Coordinates of C-alpha atoms and ligand atoms in Angstrom, one line a residue:
M91 CA 16.0 102.5 -40.4
K92 CA 12.5 102.7 -38.6
D93 CA 13.8 102.5 -35.3
F94 CA 16.9 104.6 -35.6
N95 CA 17.0 108.3 -34.2
I96 CA 16.5 111.0 -37.0
D97 CA 20.4 111.8 -36.6
T98 CA 21.3 108.2 -37.7
K99 CA 18.7 108.5 -40.3
C100 CA 20.2 111.8 -41.6
V101 CA 23.6 110.0 -42.1
Q102 CA 22.6 106.6 -43.1
G103 CA 18.9 106.5 -44.1
G104 CA 17.8 105.5 -47.7
Y105 CA 20.8 103.9 -49.4
R106 CA 22.0 100.4 -48.2
P107 CA 24.9 99.2 -50.5
G108 CA 25.5 95.5 -50.8
N109 CA 28.7 93.6 -50.6
G110 CA 31.4 95.4 -52.6
E111 CA 29.2 98.3 -53.6
P112 CA 30.0 102.0 -53.5
R113 CA 29.8 103.4 -49.8
E114 CA 28.7 106.8 -51.0
I115 CA 25.3 107.2 -53.2
P116 CA 26.5 106.6 -56.8
I117 CA 25.5 109.2 -59.2
V118 CA 23.7 107.6 -62.1
Q119 CA 24.6 110.0 -64.8
S120 CA 22.5 108.3 -67.6
T121 CA 19.2 109.4 -69.2
T122 CA 18.3 106.1 -70.1
F123 CA 18.5 102.2 -69.0
K124 CA 19.1 99.2 -71.3
Y125 CA 16.8 96.2 -71.6
D126 CA 17.4 92.8 -73.3
T127 CA 13.9 92.5 -74.7
G128 CA 11.0 94.8 -75.8
E129 CA 8.5 92.9 -73.3
D130 CA 10.8 93.7 -70.3
M131 CA 10.5 97.3 -71.1
G132 CA 6.7 97.0 -72.0
K133 CA 6.3 95.7 -68.4
L134 CA 7.7 98.9 -66.9
F135 CA 5.6 101.0 -69.3
D136 CA 2.3 99.3 -67.9
L137 CA 3.6 99.6 -64.4
E138 CA 3.7 95.8 -64.1
A139 CA 7.3 95.7 -63.1
S140 CA 9.4 98.2 -61.3
G141 CA 12.6 99.5 -62.8
Y142 CA 14.2 102.6 -64.5
F143 CA 13.9 103.5 -68.1
Y144 CA 14.1 107.1 -68.6
T145 CA 15.5 109.9 -66.1
R146 CA 12.8 112.4 -67.0
L147 CA 10.4 109.9 -64.8
Q148 CA 12.9 108.3 -62.3
N149 CA 16.5 107.8 -61.5
P150 CA 18.2 105.5 -58.9
T151 CA 20.3 108.4 -57.4
N152 CA 17.1 110.4 -56.6
D153 CA 15.2 107.3 -55.4
Y154 CA 18.0 106.8 -52.8
V155 CA 17.9 110.4 -51.7
A156 CA 14.1 110.4 -51.6
A157 CA 13.9 107.1 -49.6
K158 CA 16.4 108.8 -47.0
I159 CA 13.9 111.9 -46.6
C160 CA 10.9 109.4 -46.5
E161 CA 12.6 107.7 -43.6
M162 CA 13.4 111.0 -42.0
E163 CA 9.8 112.1 -42.2
G164 CA 8.4 108.7 -41.3
G165 CA 6.5 108.2 -44.6
S166 CA 5.7 105.4 -46.9
A167 CA 6.8 106.7 -50.3
A168 CA 8.6 110.0 -51.5
M169 CA 9.8 111.5 -54.8
L170 CA 12.4 114.4 -55.6
T171 CA 11.5 117.2 -57.8
S172 CA 13.3 119.9 -59.5
S173 CA 12.4 122.6 -57.1
G174 CA 10.3 123.3 -54.0
Q175 CA 7.8 125.1 -56.5
A176 CA 7.4 121.9 -58.4
A177 CA 6.9 119.9 -55.1
S178 CA 4.2 122.3 -54.2
F179 CA 2.4 122.3 -57.5
Y180 CA 2.6 118.4 -57.9
S181 CA 1.5 117.8 -54.5
I182 CA -1.9 119.6 -55.2
F183 CA -2.3 118.8 -58.9
N184 CA -1.9 115.0 -58.2
I185 CA -5.4 115.3 -56.6
A186 CA -7.0 118.3 -57.9
S187 CA -8.0 119.6 -61.2
C188 CA -10.0 122.1 -63.1
G189 CA -13.1 123.0 -61.0
D190 CA -11.6 121.9 -57.8
H191 CA -10.8 123.9 -54.8
I192 CA -8.1 124.0 -52.1
V193 CA -8.0 125.5 -48.4
S194 CA -4.7 127.2 -47.8
S195 CA -3.1 129.1 -44.8
S196 CA -2.6 132.7 -45.9
S197 CA 0.7 132.6 -44.2
I198 CA 2.9 130.8 -46.9
Y199 CA 6.0 131.5 -49.0
G200 CA 5.4 134.3 -51.7
G201 CA 6.2 131.8 -54.6
T202 CA 3.8 129.5 -53.4
Y203 CA 1.1 132.2 -52.8
N204 CA 1.7 133.4 -56.6
L205 CA 1.6 129.8 -57.6
F206 CA -1.9 129.1 -55.9
A207 CA -3.6 132.4 -56.4
V208 CA -2.5 133.2 -60.0
T209 CA -1.0 130.4 -61.9
M210 CA -3.1 127.5 -60.6
K211 CA -6.2 129.6 -60.5
R212 CA -5.7 130.1 -64.2
M213 CA -5.7 126.3 -64.5
G214 CA -9.2 126.5 -63.0
I215 CA -8.3 125.4 -59.5
D216 CA -9.6 127.9 -56.6
F217 CA -8.1 128.6 -53.5
T218 CA -9.5 130.0 -50.2
F219 CA -6.8 131.6 -48.0
V220 CA -7.5 131.6 -44.3
S221 CA -5.3 132.8 -41.4
P222 CA -3.4 130.3 -39.5
D223 CA -5.0 131.8 -36.4
C224 CA -8.5 131.9 -37.7
S225 CA -11.4 130.2 -35.6
D226 CA -12.5 126.8 -36.0
D227 CA -15.6 128.3 -37.4
E228 CA -14.0 130.2 -40.3
L229 CA -11.7 127.4 -40.9
N230 CA -14.7 124.9 -41.5
S231 CA -16.6 127.3 -43.5
A232 CA -13.8 127.7 -46.0
F233 CA -14.5 124.1 -47.3
R234 CA -16.6 123.4 -50.3
P235 CA -18.1 120.0 -51.9
E236 CA -15.3 120.4 -54.4
T237 CA -12.6 121.1 -51.9
K238 CA -9.6 118.5 -52.3
A239 CA -7.1 119.4 -49.7
V240 CA -5.8 121.8 -47.2
F241 CA -2.3 123.5 -47.4
G242 CA 0.0 125.1 -44.7
E243 CA 3.5 125.6 -43.7
T244 CA 5.0 124.4 -40.4
I245 CA 6.9 127.7 -39.9
A246 CA 5.9 130.2 -42.7
N247 CA 8.4 131.8 -44.7
P248 CA 9.0 134.8 -44.1
A249 CA 6.0 135.6 -41.6
L250 CA 7.3 133.0 -39.1
T251 CA 3.8 132.1 -37.9
V252 CA 3.6 128.4 -36.7
L253 CA 0.6 126.3 -37.8
D254 CA -1.4 124.3 -35.4
I255 CA -1.1 121.1 -37.5
E256 CA -3.4 119.1 -35.3
R257 CA -6.2 121.5 -35.6
F258 CA -5.8 121.9 -39.4
A259 CA -5.4 118.1 -39.7
A260 CA -8.7 117.6 -37.7
A261 CA -10.6 119.9 -40.0
A262 CA -9.2 118.5 -43.1
H263 CA -10.1 115.2 -42.1
S264 CA -13.7 116.0 -41.0
H265 CA -14.2 117.2 -44.6
G266 CA -12.6 114.2 -46.0
V267 CA -9.6 115.6 -47.5
P268 CA -5.9 115.5 -46.7
L269 CA -3.6 118.1 -44.9
I270 CA -0.5 118.9 -47.0
I271 CA 2.4 120.5 -45.0
D272 CA 5.3 122.5 -46.4
N273 CA 7.9 121.6 -43.9
T274 CA 10.9 123.3 -45.3
F275 CA 11.7 125.6 -42.5
A276 CA 11.4 123.2 -39.6
T277 CA 13.0 120.1 -41.4
P278 CA 12.1 116.8 -40.2
V279 CA 14.9 117.3 -37.7
N280 CA 12.8 119.7 -35.7
C281 CA 9.2 118.6 -36.5
R282 CA 7.6 115.5 -38.3
P283 CA 4.1 116.7 -39.3
F284 CA 3.0 113.0 -40.0
E285 CA 3.3 112.5 -36.1
W286 CA 0.5 115.4 -35.8
G287 CA -1.9 114.1 -38.3
A288 CA -0.6 115.7 -41.6
D289 CA -1.1 113.3 -44.6
I290 CA 1.5 114.8 -47.1
V291 CA 4.7 116.8 -46.6
T292 CA 6.5 118.8 -49.2
H293 CA 10.1 120.5 -49.0
S294 CA 12.0 123.1 -50.9
T295 CA 15.2 121.0 -50.4
T296 CA 17.1 124.4 -51.5
K297 CA 16.9 125.5 -48.0
Y298 CA 18.4 123.8 -45.0
M299 CA 18.3 120.2 -46.4
D300 CA 20.9 121.2 -49.1
G301 CA 22.2 123.7 -46.6
H302 CA 25.1 125.1 -48.9
G303 CA 23.2 127.3 -51.4
A304 CA 24.4 124.7 -53.9
A305 CA 21.3 123.1 -55.6
V306 CA 17.7 124.0 -56.2
G307 CA 15.4 121.1 -55.4
G308 CA 12.1 119.9 -53.9
C309 CA 10.9 116.8 -52.3
I310 CA 7.2 115.2 -51.7
V311 CA 6.6 112.5 -48.9
D312 CA 3.5 110.7 -48.4
S313 CA 2.5 109.2 -45.0
G314 CA 0.3 106.6 -46.6
K315 CA -2.3 107.2 -44.1
F316 CA -4.8 109.0 -46.0
D317 CA -7.6 106.7 -47.1
W318 CA -8.4 107.8 -50.5
T319 CA -10.8 104.9 -51.1
A320 CA -13.0 106.2 -48.6
Y321 CA -13.9 109.0 -51.0
P322 CA -13.5 107.5 -54.6
D323 CA -15.6 110.1 -56.3
K324 CA -13.7 112.8 -54.8
F325 CA -10.3 111.3 -55.8
P326 CA -11.0 109.6 -59.0
G327 CA -7.4 109.7 -60.2
L328 CA -6.4 107.5 -57.5
C329 CA -9.4 105.2 -57.1
Y330 CA -10.5 104.6 -60.8
P331 CA -8.6 103.2 -63.7
D332 CA -5.9 105.4 -65.4
E333 CA -6.5 105.0 -69.1
S334 CA -3.1 106.4 -69.8
Y335 CA -1.6 103.3 -68.1
H336 CA -3.8 100.6 -69.5
G337 CA -6.2 101.0 -66.9
V338 CA -4.4 100.6 -63.7
T339 CA -6.1 101.8 -60.5
Y340 CA -3.4 103.3 -58.3
T341 CA -4.8 102.5 -55.0
E342 CA -5.6 98.8 -56.0
R343 CA -2.1 98.4 -57.4
F344 CA 0.1 100.1 -55.0
G345 CA -2.0 100.4 -51.9
L346 CA -2.4 103.3 -49.7
G347 CA 1.3 103.4 -49.1
G348 CA 2.3 103.8 -52.6
A349 CA -0.7 105.1 -54.7
Y350 CA -0.2 108.9 -54.4
I351 CA 3.7 109.0 -55.1
T352 CA 3.3 106.4 -57.9
K353 CA 0.5 108.4 -59.4
A354 CA 2.8 111.7 -59.2
T355 CA 5.8 109.8 -60.8
A356 CA 3.8 107.9 -63.6
Q357 CA 1.7 110.8 -64.9
L358 CA 3.1 114.5 -63.6
M359 CA 6.8 113.6 -64.1
R360 CA 6.0 111.9 -67.2
D361 CA 4.0 114.8 -68.6
F362 CA 5.7 117.8 -66.8
G363 CA 9.3 116.4 -66.3
S364 CA 10.2 118.6 -63.3
I365 CA 12.7 116.0 -62.0
Q366 CA 15.8 116.7 -60.1
S367 CA 19.1 116.1 -61.6
P368 CA 20.9 113.1 -60.3
Q369 CA 24.1 115.4 -59.7
N370 CA 21.8 117.9 -57.6
A371 CA 20.4 114.9 -55.8
F372 CA 23.9 113.7 -54.8
L373 CA 24.7 117.3 -53.4
L374 CA 21.6 117.1 -51.6
N375 CA 22.4 113.9 -50.0
L376 CA 25.7 115.6 -48.7
G377 CA 23.7 118.2 -47.1
L378 CA 21.5 115.6 -45.4
E379 CA 24.3 113.8 -43.9
S380 CA 24.8 116.8 -41.6
L381 CA 21.4 118.2 -41.4
H382 CA 20.9 117.2 -37.7
V383 CA 24.2 118.8 -36.7
R384 CA 23.5 121.9 -38.6
M385 CA 20.1 122.5 -37.5
R386 CA 21.1 122.7 -33.9
R387 CA 23.6 125.4 -34.7
H388 CA 21.1 127.4 -36.9
C389 CA 18.6 127.4 -33.9
E390 CA 21.3 128.3 -31.3
N391 CA 22.2 131.3 -33.6
G392 CA 18.7 132.2 -34.3
A393 CA 17.6 132.1 -30.6
A394 CA 20.9 134.4 -29.8
V395 CA 20.3 137.0 -32.5
A396 CA 16.5 137.1 -31.6
E397 CA 17.4 137.7 -27.9
Y398 CA 19.8 140.4 -28.8
L399 CA 17.4 142.3 -31.1
S400 CA 14.5 142.0 -28.7
N401 CA 16.8 143.8 -26.2
N402 CA 17.8 146.6 -28.5
D403 CA 15.9 149.9 -28.6
K404 CA 16.6 150.6 -32.3
I405 CA 14.5 147.6 -33.1
A406 CA 10.6 148.1 -33.2
W407 CA 9.7 144.4 -33.0
V408 CA 11.0 140.8 -33.3
T409 CA 9.3 137.7 -34.4
Y410 CA 11.0 134.4 -33.7
P411 CA 8.9 131.5 -32.7
G412 CA 11.6 130.1 -30.3
L413 CA 11.8 133.4 -28.4
P414 CA 9.7 133.4 -25.1
G415 CA 6.9 135.9 -25.4
D416 CA 6.6 135.4 -29.1
K417 CA 2.9 134.9 -30.3
Y418 CA 3.8 131.4 -31.4
Y419 CA 6.2 130.4 -28.6
S420 CA 3.8 127.8 -27.1
L421 CA 2.7 126.2 -30.5
A422 CA 6.6 126.0 -31.3
K423 CA 7.2 124.3 -28.1
K424 CA 4.5 121.8 -28.8
Y425 CA 5.6 121.0 -32.4
M426 CA 9.3 121.9 -32.3
P427 CA 10.5 121.2 -28.6
N428 CA 14.2 121.0 -29.8
G429 CA 14.2 124.2 -31.8
T430 CA 12.5 126.0 -34.7
C431 CA 14.9 127.3 -37.3
G432 CA 17.7 130.0 -37.8
V433 CA 15.4 132.6 -39.6
V434 CA 14.5 135.8 -37.4
S435 CA 12.2 138.5 -38.6
F436 CA 12.2 141.9 -37.3
G437 CA 11.5 145.8 -38.0
V438 CA 14.1 148.4 -37.6
K439 CA 12.8 151.5 -36.2
G440 CA 12.7 154.2 -39.1
G441 CA 10.6 151.7 -41.5
R442 CA 11.5 150.9 -45.0
A443 CA 14.5 153.2 -45.3
A444 CA 16.1 152.4 -42.1
A445 CA 15.6 148.5 -42.9
Q446 CA 17.5 149.1 -46.2
K447 CA 20.3 150.9 -44.7
F448 CA 20.6 148.5 -41.9
M449 CA 20.9 145.7 -44.4
Q450 CA 23.7 147.6 -46.3
N451 CA 25.6 148.2 -43.3
L452 CA 26.0 144.6 -42.4
K453 CA 29.5 143.0 -43.2
I454 CA 28.7 139.4 -42.6
A455 CA 25.3 138.9 -43.8
A456 CA 24.9 139.5 -47.6
I457 CA 21.4 140.6 -49.2
E458 CA 20.1 137.7 -50.9
T459 CA 16.6 136.2 -51.9
H460 CA 18.0 132.9 -50.2
V461 CA 17.5 131.8 -46.7
A462 CA 18.7 128.9 -44.7
D463 CA 22.1 128.0 -45.8
A464 CA 25.6 127.9 -44.1
R465 CA 26.2 131.7 -44.8
S466 CA 24.0 134.3 -43.0
C467 CA 21.8 136.5 -45.5
C468 CA 19.2 139.1 -45.1
L469 CA 16.2 140.4 -47.2
H470 CA 13.5 143.1 -47.3
P471 CA 10.5 141.1 -48.7
A472 CA 8.2 144.0 -49.3
S473 CA 10.3 145.3 -51.8
T474 CA 11.6 142.0 -53.4
T475 CA 10.1 138.5 -52.9
H476 CA 6.6 139.8 -52.1
R477 CA 6.6 143.1 -54.2
Q478 CA 3.8 141.8 -56.4
M479 CA 1.6 141.8 -53.2
S480 CA -0.8 144.7 -52.2
D481 CA -0.4 146.1 -48.7
E482 CA -3.6 144.3 -47.8
E483 CA -2.4 141.1 -49.1
L484 CA 1.0 141.5 -47.4
A485 CA -0.9 142.2 -44.0
L486 CA -2.8 138.9 -44.6
A487 CA 0.5 137.0 -45.2
G488 CA 1.8 138.5 -42.0
I489 CA 4.5 140.8 -43.7
S490 CA 4.9 144.6 -42.8
S491 CA 6.7 146.9 -44.9
D492 CA 9.5 147.3 -42.5
L493 CA 10.0 143.5 -42.2
V494 CA 13.6 142.4 -42.3
R495 CA 14.0 138.6 -42.8
F496 CA 17.5 137.5 -41.3
S497 CA 18.8 133.9 -41.8
C498 CA 21.2 132.9 -39.2
G499 CA 23.9 130.8 -41.0
L500 CA 26.6 128.6 -39.1
E501 CA 28.9 131.6 -38.2
S502 CA 29.7 132.6 -34.6
S503 CA 26.6 134.2 -32.9
E504 CA 29.0 136.5 -31.2
D505 CA 30.3 138.0 -34.7
L506 CA 26.7 138.0 -36.2
I507 CA 25.6 140.0 -33.1
A508 CA 28.5 142.3 -33.0
D509 CA 28.0 143.1 -36.8
M510 CA 24.3 143.9 -36.2
E511 CA 25.5 146.4 -33.4
Q512 CA 27.7 148.4 -35.7
A513 CA 25.2 148.2 -38.5
L514 CA 22.5 149.7 -36.1
N515 CA 25.1 152.0 -34.6
N516 CA 25.7 153.4 -38.1
L517 CA 22.1 154.1 -39.2
Ligands
PLP2039 C1 12.0 128.4 -51.0 C2 10.6 127.9 -50.6 C3 9.7 127.3 -51.6 C4 10.1 127.2 -52.8 O1 11.2 126.4 -53.2 P1 12.2 126.5 -54.5 O2 13.2 125.4 -54.2 O3 12.8 128.0 -54.3 O4 11.5 126.4 -55.6 C5 8.6 126.7 -51.1 N1 8.3 126.9 -49.7 C6 9.1 127.5 -48.8 C7 8.6 127.4 -47.4 C8 10.3 127.9 -49.3 O5 11.2 128.6 -48.3

């Protein structure tokens, strides 16, 4: 599938049935797998043979779908997780532990910010948050000897800032650590961060990938390009023997292409068990089969709504990276020449109260915490998803108190705009 276009990978990547096998990915609805001898199974436990033994660690349905996303991103290995949160946590915890430090963009999803700044901090991992627009000096001075990775979002949810992936990758690499990119909003249809120097990609597959609001899920993809063995003391978990697996050294046994994902599966899935259910992986694959078609429409609707709002005098401001004149327009053109996403952020004149009245007046878009599915929806982050943040933290994350996040679904853009018009006229 390597040489095919992204559209073909969306439809047919990952699963290649043999003669007489099911055309559609089978749902392997089994917690466990049968073996003839104890030795056969022992080899699996020692990672000497590959195969399935317990769905808390691995399941064939998940692996077919992970292989598809891996091909779409152009990676070397991938795994599904039960949620995007689990993917973000694993992506870092796989290479960092108590006493370590991570540099993260401050403009990230609220749930990720909480995971990093509160929960992982409690585990002894420290984070320094930098603006995606910080100078090279600020970025470089955020690193410490114990820094293990840099983290950012291609298009941040909900601030819609665009990360300069090449610049952040260069800074990460010059300090001997990988760049991890949450590519949820752009999807590999619109941006493939590995082509710009990123080393690991994460997804909340709950959003566009699933696309129908049917299943919560996540994914981690490794590019296989980061050379852990150049810094063995920095990444001992990958470069030195794992005593919980009879002394296997992941980089030696599985190479640069397989070490990171094998370790995350063998250790983190074994111990935390945040695996996606095979049923959900099946539903995710149905979403992936139309992702390339749907992303085009989401982007068309996003662009039409952003343009309408930017010409409306009841609207204070509009942020949409695909809108000419947007602060991130040129970065968006560079990293996402075919379109960005369907999410538009804006302020309704009159602030917090006007924003809430506007949302109640809408007839098509529902008020939901969700984004990025077939049905349009909207949210006021300052009073919901980000309510635990102070005004100062909100500002650092690029969120003002009047911000409405509007996720354009797959409906007619004419209808969406007419609905917004009546909602604004009835304020
Ligand atoms: C939703 C989201 C997450 C968290 O994913 P869940 O599937 O809800 O756990 C992480 N990153 C981004 C950019 C998101 O939009």
